[in-house]
Amino acid sequence: METLEQIRDRIVAKFGADTVTLITNPGPSAQHSLLLVAHAARDIARFLHDDPALRLDYCSNATGVDWPDKEIVETVKTTQPDPAGGPDKVVETKTKRIQPGCLEAVYHLYSIALKSAEPVIIRMRTANRTDDVTLPSLTPVWRSCEFQEREIYDLYGIVFTGHPDLRRILMWDEFKDHPMRKDYVGPDDYEWEPTPHGEVLERAKAHYPTPPASTSPKSEE
Amino acid sequence: MNNASTSSAPTTANATEAEAPVSPFPLHSSPFGPSSASGATVRAVNDEFHGDLLEISLGPHHPSTHGVFRMNAALDGEIVTKLKPVFGYLHRNHEKLGETNSYLANVPYTDRLDYLASLTNNWAYVHAVEKLAGITPTERCEYLRVILGELGRIINHVCLVGFLLNDLGTSFTPLLYSLRERERMLDLLEELTGARMMYNFFRFGGLRTDVSADWLARLKHYLEGLFARYLDEQDALLTGNEILLARTQGTGILKPDLAINAGFTGPGLRASGVDYDIRKVDKYSIYDRFDFRVPLGEHGDTYDRFMMRMLEMRESVKIILQAMRDLPDGPVNDPKAKSRGLRPKAGEAYGRIECPKGELGFYLISDGTPNPYRYRVRPPSFINLTILEDLCLGQTLADTIIILGSIDIVLGEVDR
Amino acid sequence: MRRQGVLLTSFAEIYNWGRANSIWPLQFGLACCAIEMICVAAARFDIARFGAEIFRASPRQADLMIMNGTVTKKMLPQVVRLWNQMGEPKFCIVMGACASSGGPFREGYNVVKGIDRFIPVDVYVPGCPPRPEALLHGLMEIQKKMREEPLTGPDAPRYFRKDTTCEYPIPEFGEHDLVPPYNSELWKPPAPIVREGK
């Protein structure tokens, strides 16, 4: 089996340099992945499927990941000369930068023909999380993505173009939200037990604005 | 076209085209939704020999759908011409809850995925976390995991054989024998883990407790005695049974290239003749140390899928006996391994094992916090259902039930 | 008795005796607990000893619903419809933590937090899943309830009283949740439900 760098280089040679990026995985599993550009993704997938040296004929797992907008605070230290003539002052300026979020689709590919033991992971990212959430469907290449892409559409809201039957699969059709997104607020239709456990207690307080006395003897001590 | 048979004189091509697509129910108003490119189109059969197609909804409350599974089928007489599975009736938010729980707290949730084979679910999850955090289990633990995992596989296959025969219309009798054996194994497991079904027994880098030599001796005694007798009994009663052969041979044929492309895994894939067993391919845990055969089918029909299970049970017994023979002494848990409050380094991992129904994988993303950032289950039952329609088209409705039974689904895993 | 014997009993007693010893449960499986229910019907635990072995696939022929497993919001309309289709007198055993309260999946967005928000429940069997013996105990509690049930007065069963209904409203699928989220005649939230926004 070729290494991921070799696969990347071959994709670059065939489809252009801007179509693929290698994303390293810092964890101990060292399962690195290839980030594909959406417009070329289906051709690259077809290439991975058909190439005689790779023959990734089996897409095991397709799933979505939500990456919400992230606020990154950067601290820049600059030195300014003191107008009074003293030593230079060090001024820290904090800049807040919003790293735009995206929705991501991850595919784990194996080769049954060559019996590969490690997955080749490809991923695609949408432009943002709100309106530009289309990605090309890989169902025409691997049929196993059919239900899984429907599930991603249902739970994350990624719209797969070219999917033969893109409907909600787990939730009912009238449902409007995408519940696996990180900012989804579910129907709060259950009462939390007022146990003294940090976050649980906070939510319990929302349900019990005036908590009945002697619910937790510990808190009175 | 079908309407050509009733017309008296051959018409021009234009006229045929104008007459042809008169569907008794337009697809867009059908509860199946718009037709799929991969699925069959509903034929407009409405002449003196054929009545209208009958649309029926099998499930979600139906005794033969193995839980709350639903199939929308269009029938031409008794023949299935269209079939769409409908999911979500047991969607209990496993993945969402998994992202709010700590790594350890997810182990009991995995029990409830495939509730007929909880041990292998635990194992798959623990395997993925060990990949994510870089934990190596101890030697004794690996052997015990193999013993327990294969025992889980036997329990699952025993149940499958019973339920499949139940779907064939035997009305509970073979299932009684299967459940009898299951109870015997559950007694052993209950003694070990304290629970009948939800074991919660695997830990990162080990197991919850060690297994006593006495327990292993009794398991061995059982597998070599009563269980071997059960297998022979089932083989004698079922394998060559004329009714079973008539009902299952030649129905629901799955071609190997379609099976691979559609991600079909497990005994169903091997029944189509594809030699792909993750125990052999990945050599995860210590499966490369055991001598066992991967049974392969030839035709890929329902009978082959049934036989795969019968043969795999015997192989699993072989593996368990080998593992018992070679079981080393030593600690079952690495004293340095941390289960509670595990915080793996940021990164991601996909770990998969061969569970009784196919490839069960867990995809985990860690961001360094105590709970996973993304917790994804790759359920074999769910993805195996992708080609349910292809298997059932052209079959009778009664065979559809058997085909579904032979795919071996558990709804806890399909909908999660 | 053997020749011209006369047995004097009250009508209520013989009526209750009869139905308590011939319960026909609905063959209805939702999740994990259904496997334990099948075990109860199998040889080892053998629910037939209590006269309840005939599992009927049709709700019209059943008089006991064993609610075994997680009821999801997508499944709920079917569950309530099945309950409505069962003929009176009918009873409901809730088996397991999920159907009683949501259980381990209580925080899920698609999980009904207790089926008692939508249909009346007679016996709760705790456990995840309950042992078969626990379900048998639940069945015996139902039998006890049947035997002791008066046929007249304010404690009479639903179908003998004019002030109660046997049909329960079936909720509809909404854009975010079921509409209504619970049957307000059966269940009152212990504290006002807060819809918190983020």
PDB file of C-alpha atoms in Angstrom, chain A:
ATOM      1  CA  MET A   1       0.000   0.000   0.000  1.00  0.00           C
ATOM      2  CA  GLU A   2       1.212   3.448  -0.829  1.00  0.00           C
ATOM      3  CA  THR A   3       1.725   6.003   1.875  1.00  0.00           C
ATOM      4  CA  LEU A   4      -0.631   8.919   2.105  1.00  0.00           C
ATOM      5  CA  GLU A   5       2.059  11.274   0.832  1.00  0.00           C
ATOM      6  CA  GLN A   6       2.442   9.196  -2.306  1.00  0.00           C
ATOM      7  CA  ILE A   7      -1.294   9.167  -2.843  1.00  0.00           C
ATOM      8  CA  ARG A   8      -1.387  12.917  -2.377  1.00  0.00           C
ATOM      9  CA  ASP A   9       1.416  13.437  -4.866  1.00  0.00           C
ATOM     10  CA  ARG A  10      -0.346  11.341  -7.444  1.00  0.00           C
ATOM     11  CA  ILE A  11      -3.585  13.259  -6.947  1.00  0.00           C
ATOM     12  CA  VAL A  12      -1.687  16.518  -7.274  1.00  0.00           C
ATOM     13  CA  ALA A  13      -0.061  15.309 -10.482  1.00  0.00           C
ATOM     14  CA  LYS A  14      -3.400  14.282 -11.930  1.00  0.00           C
ATOM     15  CA  PHE A  15      -5.841  16.893 -10.691  1.00  0.00           C
ATOM     16  CA  GLY A  16      -3.739  19.935  -9.805  1.00  0.00           C
ATOM     17  CA  ALA A  17      -1.971  21.222  -6.742  1.00  0.00           C
ATOM     18  CA  ASP A  18      -4.920  22.992  -5.155  1.00  0.00           C
ATOM     19  CA  THR A  19      -7.211  19.979  -5.012  1.00  0.00           C
ATOM     20  CA  VAL A  20      -5.781  18.147  -2.044  1.00  0.00           C
ATOM     21  CA  THR A  21      -4.158  18.917   1.297  1.00  0.00           C
ATOM     22  CA  LEU A  22      -2.647  16.462   3.699  1.00  0.00           C
ATOM     23  CA  ILE A  23      -3.997  16.875   7.208  1.00  0.00           C
ATOM     24  CA  THR A  24      -1.844  15.364   9.889  1.00  0.00           C
ATOM     25  CA  ASN A  25      -3.322  13.762  12.946  1.00  0.00           C
ATOM     26  CA  PRO A  26      -1.293  14.579  16.058  1.00  0.00           C
ATOM     27  CA  GLY A  27      -2.753  11.730  18.097  1.00  0.00           C
ATOM     28  CA  PRO A  28      -1.133   8.343  18.710  1.00  0.00           C
ATOM     29  CA  SER A  29      -3.281   6.666  16.095  1.00  0.00           C
ATOM     30  CA  ALA A  30      -1.491   8.646  13.349  1.00  0.00           C
ATOM     31  CA  GLN A  31      -4.389   8.248  10.959  1.00  0.00           C
ATOM     32  CA  HIS A  32      -3.720  11.164   8.648  1.00  0.00           C
ATOM     33  CA  SER A  33      -6.215  12.271   6.091  1.00  0.00           C
ATOM     34  CA  LEU A  34      -6.581  14.003   2.743  1.00  0.00           C
ATOM     35  CA  LEU A  35      -8.691  17.123   2.503  1.00  0.00           C
ATOM     36  CA  LEU A  36     -10.261  17.285  -0.919  1.00  0.00           C
ATOM     37  CA  VAL A  37     -11.607  20.343  -2.638  1.00  0.00           C
ATOM     38  CA  ALA A  38     -15.303  19.894  -3.146  1.00  0.00           C
ATOM     39  CA  HIS A  39     -15.477  20.547  -6.882  1.00  0.00           C
ATOM     40  CA  ALA A  40     -12.907  17.870  -7.722  1.00  0.00           C
ATOM     41  CA  ALA A  41     -13.821  15.442  -4.967  1.00  0.00           C
ATOM     42  CA  ARG A  42     -15.946  13.052  -6.970  1.00  0.00           C
ATOM     43  CA  ASP A  43     -13.343  12.698  -9.696  1.00  0.00           C
ATOM     44  CA  ILE A  44     -10.660  12.081  -7.115  1.00  0.00           C
ATOM     45  CA  ALA A  45     -12.877   9.551  -5.375  1.00  0.00           C
ATOM     46  CA  ARG A  46     -13.445   7.790  -8.663  1.00  0.00           C
ATOM     47  CA  PHE A  47      -9.680   7.780  -9.190  1.00  0.00           C
ATOM     48  CA  LEU A  48      -9.073   6.297  -5.736  1.00  0.00           C
ATOM     49  CA  HIS A  49     -11.700   3.661  -6.411  1.00  0.00           C
ATOM     50  CA  ASP A  50     -10.386   2.632  -9.828  1.00  0.00           C
ATOM     51  CA  ASP A  51      -6.634   3.041  -9.494  1.00  0.00           C
ATOM     52  CA  PRO A  52      -5.027  -0.421  -9.751  1.00  0.00           C
ATOM     53  CA  ALA A  53      -2.456   0.295  -7.059  1.00  0.00           C
ATOM     54  CA  LEU A  54      -5.030   1.552  -4.552  1.00  0.00           C
ATOM     55  CA  ARG A  55      -8.346  -0.086  -5.432  1.00  0.00           C
ATOM     56  CA  LEU A  56     -10.208   1.511  -2.550  1.00  0.00           C
ATOM     57  CA  ASP A  57     -13.366  -0.348  -3.417  1.00  0.00           C
ATOM     58  CA  TYR A  58     -14.952  -0.227   0.017  1.00  0.00           C
ATOM     59  CA  CYS A  59     -16.091   2.926   1.767  1.00  0.00           C
ATOM     60  CA  SER A  60     -16.531   1.767   5.292  1.00  0.00           C
ATOM     61  CA  ASN A  61     -17.628   4.834   7.148  1.00  0.00           C
ATOM     62  CA  ALA A  62     -18.994   8.189   6.100  1.00  0.00           C
ATOM     63  CA  THR A  63     -19.786  10.724   8.722  1.00  0.00           C
ATOM     64  CA  GLY A  64     -20.115  14.394   9.429  1.00  0.00           C
ATOM     65  CA  VAL A  65     -18.295  16.601  11.872  1.00  0.00           C
ATOM     66  CA  ASP A  66     -19.387  20.032  12.963  1.00  0.00           C
ATOM     67  CA  TRP A  67     -16.774  22.679  13.522  1.00  0.00           C
ATOM     68  CA  PRO A  68     -18.506  25.797  14.827  1.00  0.00           C
ATOM     69  CA  ASP A  69     -17.031  29.264  14.542  1.00  0.00           C
ATOM     70  CA  LYS A  70     -14.162  29.527  16.928  1.00  0.00           C
ATOM     71  CA  GLU A  71     -12.970  32.680  18.592  1.00  0.00           C
ATOM     72  CA  ILE A  72      -9.210  32.855  18.687  1.00  0.00           C
ATOM     73  CA  VAL A  73      -7.508  35.460  20.807  1.00  0.00           C
ATOM     74  CA  GLU A  74      -4.095  36.405  19.569  1.00  0.00           C
ATOM     75  CA  THR A  75      -1.725  38.404  21.696  1.00  0.00           C
ATOM     76  CA  VAL A  76       0.857  40.488  19.881  1.00  0.00           C
ATOM     77  CA  LYS A  77       3.620  42.186  21.812  1.00  0.00           C
ATOM     78  CA  THR A  78       5.038  45.345  20.321  1.00  0.00           C
ATOM     79  CA  THR A  79       7.609  47.701  21.699  1.00  0.00           C
ATOM     80  CA  GLN A  80       6.913  51.403  21.491  1.00  0.00           C
ATOM     81  CA  PRO A  81       9.501  54.064  22.118  1.00  0.00           C
ATOM     82  CA  ASP A  82       8.623  56.223  25.055  1.00  0.00           C
ATOM     83  CA  PRO A  83       8.116  59.817  23.909  1.00  0.00           C
ATOM     84  CA  ALA A  84       9.490  61.045  27.260  1.00  0.00           C
ATOM     85  CA  GLY A  85      12.794  59.428  26.421  1.00  0.00           C
ATOM     86  CA  GLY A  86      12.668  56.522  28.894  1.00  0.00           C
ATOM     87  CA  PRO A  87      13.054  52.830  28.078  1.00  0.00           C
ATOM     88  CA  ASP A  88      10.829  51.306  25.405  1.00  0.00           C
ATOM     89  CA  LYS A  89       7.407  50.178  26.545  1.00  0.00           C
ATOM     90  CA  VAL A  90       6.068  46.739  25.750  1.00  0.00           C
ATOM     91  CA  VAL A  91       2.460  46.978  24.688  1.00  0.00           C
ATOM     92  CA  GLU A  92       0.305  43.924  24.373  1.00  0.00           C
ATOM     93  CA  THR A  93      -2.479  44.143  21.897  1.00  0.00           C
ATOM     94  CA  LYS A  94      -5.089  41.412  21.894  1.00  0.00           C
ATOM     95  CA  THR A  95      -6.869  40.811  18.673  1.00  0.00           C
ATOM     96  CA  LYS A  96      -9.903  38.636  18.476  1.00  0.00           C
ATOM     97  CA  ARG A  97     -10.227  36.699  15.327  1.00  0.00           C
ATOM     98  CA  ILE A  98     -13.140  34.498  14.426  1.00  0.00           C
ATOM     99  CA  GLN A  99     -12.048  31.371  12.697  1.00  0.00           C
ATOM    100  CA  PRO A 100     -14.978  30.561  10.472  1.00  0.00           C
ATOM    101  CA  GLY A 101     -16.572  27.219  11.133  1.00  0.00           C
ATOM    102  CA  CYS A 102     -17.502  24.585   8.637  1.00  0.00           C
ATOM    103  CA  LEU A 103     -19.205  21.266   8.300  1.00  0.00           C
ATOM    104  CA  GLU A 104     -17.030  18.383   7.373  1.00  0.00           C
ATOM    105  CA  ALA A 105     -17.722  15.031   5.795  1.00  0.00           C
ATOM    106  CA  VAL A 106     -15.243  12.263   6.538  1.00  0.00           C
ATOM    107  CA  TYR A 107     -14.949   9.019   4.588  1.00  0.00           C
ATOM    108  CA  HIS A 108     -12.945   5.996   5.631  1.00  0.00           C
ATOM    109  CA  LEU A 109     -11.864   3.925   2.677  1.00  0.00           C
ATOM    110  CA  TYR A 110     -10.447   0.438   2.606  1.00  0.00           C
ATOM    111  CA  SER A 111      -9.524  -1.944  -0.116  1.00  0.00           C
ATOM    112  CA  ILE A 112     -11.159  -5.323   0.016  1.00  0.00           C
ATOM    113  CA  ALA A 113      -9.346  -6.444  -3.117  1.00  0.00           C
ATOM    114  CA  LEU A 114      -5.939  -5.657  -1.628  1.00  0.00           C
ATOM    115  CA  LYS A 115      -7.000  -6.327   1.978  1.00  0.00           C
ATOM    116  CA  SER A 116      -5.707  -3.084   3.401  1.00  0.00           C
ATOM    117  CA  ALA A 117      -5.637  -2.867   7.166  1.00  0.00           C
ATOM    118  CA  GLU A 118      -5.322   0.892   7.582  1.00  0.00           C
ATOM    119  CA  PRO A 119      -7.943   3.280   6.267  1.00  0.00           C
ATOM    120  CA  VAL A 120      -7.373   5.972   3.701  1.00  0.00           C
ATOM    121  CA  ILE A 121      -9.315   8.906   5.087  1.00  0.00           C
ATOM    122  CA  ILE A 122     -10.664  11.630   2.852  1.00  0.00           C
ATOM    123  CA  ARG A 123     -12.561  14.651   4.044  1.00  0.00           C
ATOM    124  CA  MET A 124     -14.432  17.500   2.453  1.00  0.00           C
ATOM    125  CA  ARG A 125     -15.390  20.798   4.002  1.00  0.00           C
ATOM    126  CA  THR A 126     -18.258  23.128   3.281  1.00  0.00           C
ATOM    127  CA  ALA A 127     -17.641  26.826   2.856  1.00  0.00           C
ATOM    128  CA  ASN A 128     -19.561  27.753   5.994  1.00  0.00           C
ATOM    129  CA  ARG A 129     -22.198  26.384   8.314  1.00  0.00           C
ATOM    130  CA  THR A 130     -25.218  28.407   7.275  1.00  0.00           C
ATOM    131  CA  ASP A 131     -25.993  28.850   3.615  1.00  0.00           C
ATOM    132  CA  ASP A 132     -23.199  27.304   1.557  1.00  0.00           C
ATOM    133  CA  VAL A 133     -23.415  23.742   2.809  1.00  0.00           C
ATOM    134  CA  THR A 134     -23.262  21.734  -0.385  1.00  0.00           C
ATOM    135  CA  LEU A 135     -20.780  18.970  -1.055  1.00  0.00           C
ATOM    136  CA  PRO A 136     -20.677  16.475  -3.882  1.00  0.00           C
ATOM    137  CA  SER A 137     -22.173  13.128  -3.014  1.00  0.00           C
ATOM    138  CA  LEU A 138     -19.869  10.143  -3.267  1.00  0.00           C
ATOM    139  CA  THR A 139     -22.772   7.693  -3.508  1.00  0.00           C
ATOM    140  CA  PRO A 140     -22.227   7.272  -7.274  1.00  0.00           C
ATOM    141  CA  VAL A 141     -18.774   5.926  -6.435  1.00  0.00           C
ATOM    142  CA  TRP A 142     -19.547   3.948  -3.315  1.00  0.00           C
ATOM    143  CA  ARG A 143     -23.109   2.827  -2.816  1.00  0.00           C
ATOM    144  CA  SER A 144     -22.445   2.334   0.903  1.00  0.00           C
ATOM    145  CA  CYS A 145     -22.563   6.103   1.325  1.00  0.00           C
ATOM    146  CA  GLU A 146     -26.222   6.193   0.311  1.00  0.00           C
ATOM    147  CA  PHE A 147     -27.794   5.931   3.745  1.00  0.00           C
ATOM    148  CA  GLN A 148     -24.837   7.435   5.536  1.00  0.00           C
ATOM    149  CA  GLU A 149     -24.985  10.606   3.466  1.00  0.00           C
ATOM    150  CA  ARG A 150     -28.689  10.805   4.124  1.00  0.00           C
ATOM    151  CA  GLU A 151     -27.874  10.549   7.781  1.00  0.00           C
ATOM    152  CA  ILE A 152     -25.299  13.336   7.524  1.00  0.00           C
ATOM    153  CA  TYR A 153     -27.870  15.458   5.733  1.00  0.00           C
ATOM    154  CA  ASP A 154     -30.393  14.722   8.451  1.00  0.00           C
ATOM    155  CA  LEU A 155     -28.185  15.292  11.461  1.00  0.00           C
ATOM    156  CA  TYR A 156     -25.735  17.907  10.180  1.00  0.00           C
ATOM    157  CA  GLY A 157     -27.463  19.552   7.284  1.00  0.00           C
ATOM    158  CA  ILE A 158     -24.864  19.004   4.601  1.00  0.00           C
ATOM    159  CA  VAL A 159     -26.591  18.934   1.223  1.00  0.00           C
ATOM    160  CA  PHE A 160     -25.051  16.365  -1.075  1.00  0.00           C
ATOM    161  CA  THR A 161     -25.431  17.173  -4.730  1.00  0.00           C
ATOM    162  CA  GLY A 162     -25.877  14.193  -6.960  1.00  0.00           C
ATOM    163  CA  HIS A 163     -27.284  11.999  -4.233  1.00  0.00           C
ATOM    164  CA  PRO A 164     -30.085   9.849  -5.677  1.00  0.00           C
ATOM    165  CA  ASP A 165     -32.500  10.180  -2.779  1.00  0.00           C
ATOM    166  CA  LEU A 166     -31.592  12.877  -0.304  1.00  0.00           C
ATOM    167  CA  ARG A 167     -34.253  12.898   2.392  1.00  0.00           C
ATOM    168  CA  ARG A 168     -34.253  12.826   6.139  1.00  0.00           C
ATOM    169  CA  ILE A 169     -33.577   9.344   7.369  1.00  0.00           C
ATOM    170  CA  LEU A 170     -33.714   9.251  11.159  1.00  0.00           C
ATOM    171  CA  MET A 171     -35.908  12.174  12.096  1.00  0.00           C
ATOM    172  CA  TRP A 172     -39.353  12.754  10.654  1.00  0.00           C
ATOM    173  CA  ASP A 173     -39.715  14.751   7.471  1.00  0.00           C
ATOM    174  CA  GLU A 174     -41.315  17.766   9.134  1.00  0.00           C
ATOM    175  CA  PHE A 175     -38.350  18.195  11.439  1.00  0.00           C
ATOM    176  CA  LYS A 176     -36.464  21.417  10.817  1.00  0.00           C
ATOM    177  CA  ASP A 177     -33.284  21.267  12.900  1.00  0.00           C
ATOM    178  CA  HIS A 178     -30.030  19.412  12.473  1.00  0.00           C
ATOM    179  CA  PRO A 179     -29.595  17.884  15.895  1.00  0.00           C
ATOM    180  CA  MET A 180     -25.983  16.740  15.759  1.00  0.00           C
ATOM    181  CA  ARG A 181     -24.716  20.272  15.266  1.00  0.00           C
ATOM    182  CA  LYS A 182     -22.917  21.594  18.282  1.00  0.00           C
ATOM    183  CA  ASP A 183     -25.199  24.601  18.679  1.00  0.00           C
ATOM    184  CA  TYR A 184     -28.440  22.624  18.514  1.00  0.00           C
ATOM    185  CA  VAL A 185     -30.692  23.234  21.498  1.00  0.00           C
ATOM    186  CA  GLY A 186     -33.004  20.327  21.955  1.00  0.00           C
ATOM    187  CA  PRO A 187     -36.537  20.391  23.298  1.00  0.00           C
ATOM    188  CA  ASP A 188     -36.034  20.809  26.997  1.00  0.00           C
ATOM    189  CA  ASP A 189     -38.859  18.554  28.018  1.00  0.00           C
ATOM    190  CA  TYR A 190     -37.398  16.777  30.975  1.00  0.00           C
ATOM    191  CA  GLU A 191     -36.756  17.908  34.477  1.00  0.00           C
ATOM    192  CA  TRP A 192     -33.243  17.676  35.792  1.00  0.00           C
ATOM    193  CA  GLU A 193     -32.811  16.235  39.200  1.00  0.00           C
ATOM    194  CA  PRO A 194     -31.453  18.880  41.520  1.00  0.00           C
ATOM    195  CA  THR A 195     -28.254  17.080  42.381  1.00  0.00           C
ATOM    196  CA  PRO A 196     -25.255  19.112  43.462  1.00  0.00           C
ATOM    197  CA  HIS A 197     -23.190  18.537  40.342  1.00  0.00           C
ATOM    198  CA  GLY A 198     -21.950  21.730  38.724  1.00  0.00           C
ATOM    199  CA  GLU A 199     -23.543  21.974  35.323  1.00  0.00           C
ATOM    200  CA  VAL A 200     -26.423  19.698  36.246  1.00  0.00           C
ATOM    201  CA  LEU A 201     -27.272  21.904  39.168  1.00  0.00           C
ATOM    202  CA  GLU A 202     -27.216  24.976  36.961  1.00  0.00           C
ATOM    203  CA  ARG A 203     -29.706  23.439  34.587  1.00  0.00           C
ATOM    204  CA  ALA A 204     -31.800  22.131  37.446  1.00  0.00           C
ATOM    205  CA  LYS A 205     -32.023  25.641  38.807  1.00  0.00           C
ATOM    206  CA  ALA A 206     -33.519  26.790  35.556  1.00  0.00           C
ATOM    207  CA  HIS A 207     -36.282  24.258  36.058  1.00  0.00           C
ATOM    208  CA  TYR A 208     -36.763  24.885  39.731  1.00  0.00           C
ATOM    209  CA  PRO A 209     -36.586  28.659  40.085  1.00  0.00           C
ATOM    210  CA  THR A 210     -37.304  28.365  43.794  1.00  0.00           C
ATOM    211  CA  PRO A 211     -35.924  25.005  44.789  1.00  0.00           C
ATOM    212  CA  PRO A 212     -37.954  23.305  47.478  1.00  0.00           C
ATOM    213  CA  ALA A 213     -36.246  23.414  50.835  1.00  0.00           C
ATOM    214  CA  SER A 214     -34.251  20.393  51.977  1.00  0.00           C
ATOM    215  CA  THR A 215     -33.728  18.941  48.545  1.00  0.00           C
ATOM    216  CA  SER A 216     -30.052  18.504  49.212  1.00  0.00           C
ATOM    217  CA  PRO A 217     -28.964  18.528  52.815  1.00  0.00           C
ATOM    218  CA  LYS A 218     -25.335  18.936  51.801  1.00  0.00           C
ATOM    219  CA  SER A 219     -25.786  22.349  50.303  1.00  0.00           C
ATOM    220  CA  GLU A 220     -27.157  23.713  53.553  1.00  0.00           C
ATOM    221  CA  GLU A 221     -24.076  22.873  55.538  1.00  0.00           C
TER     222      GLU A 221
END
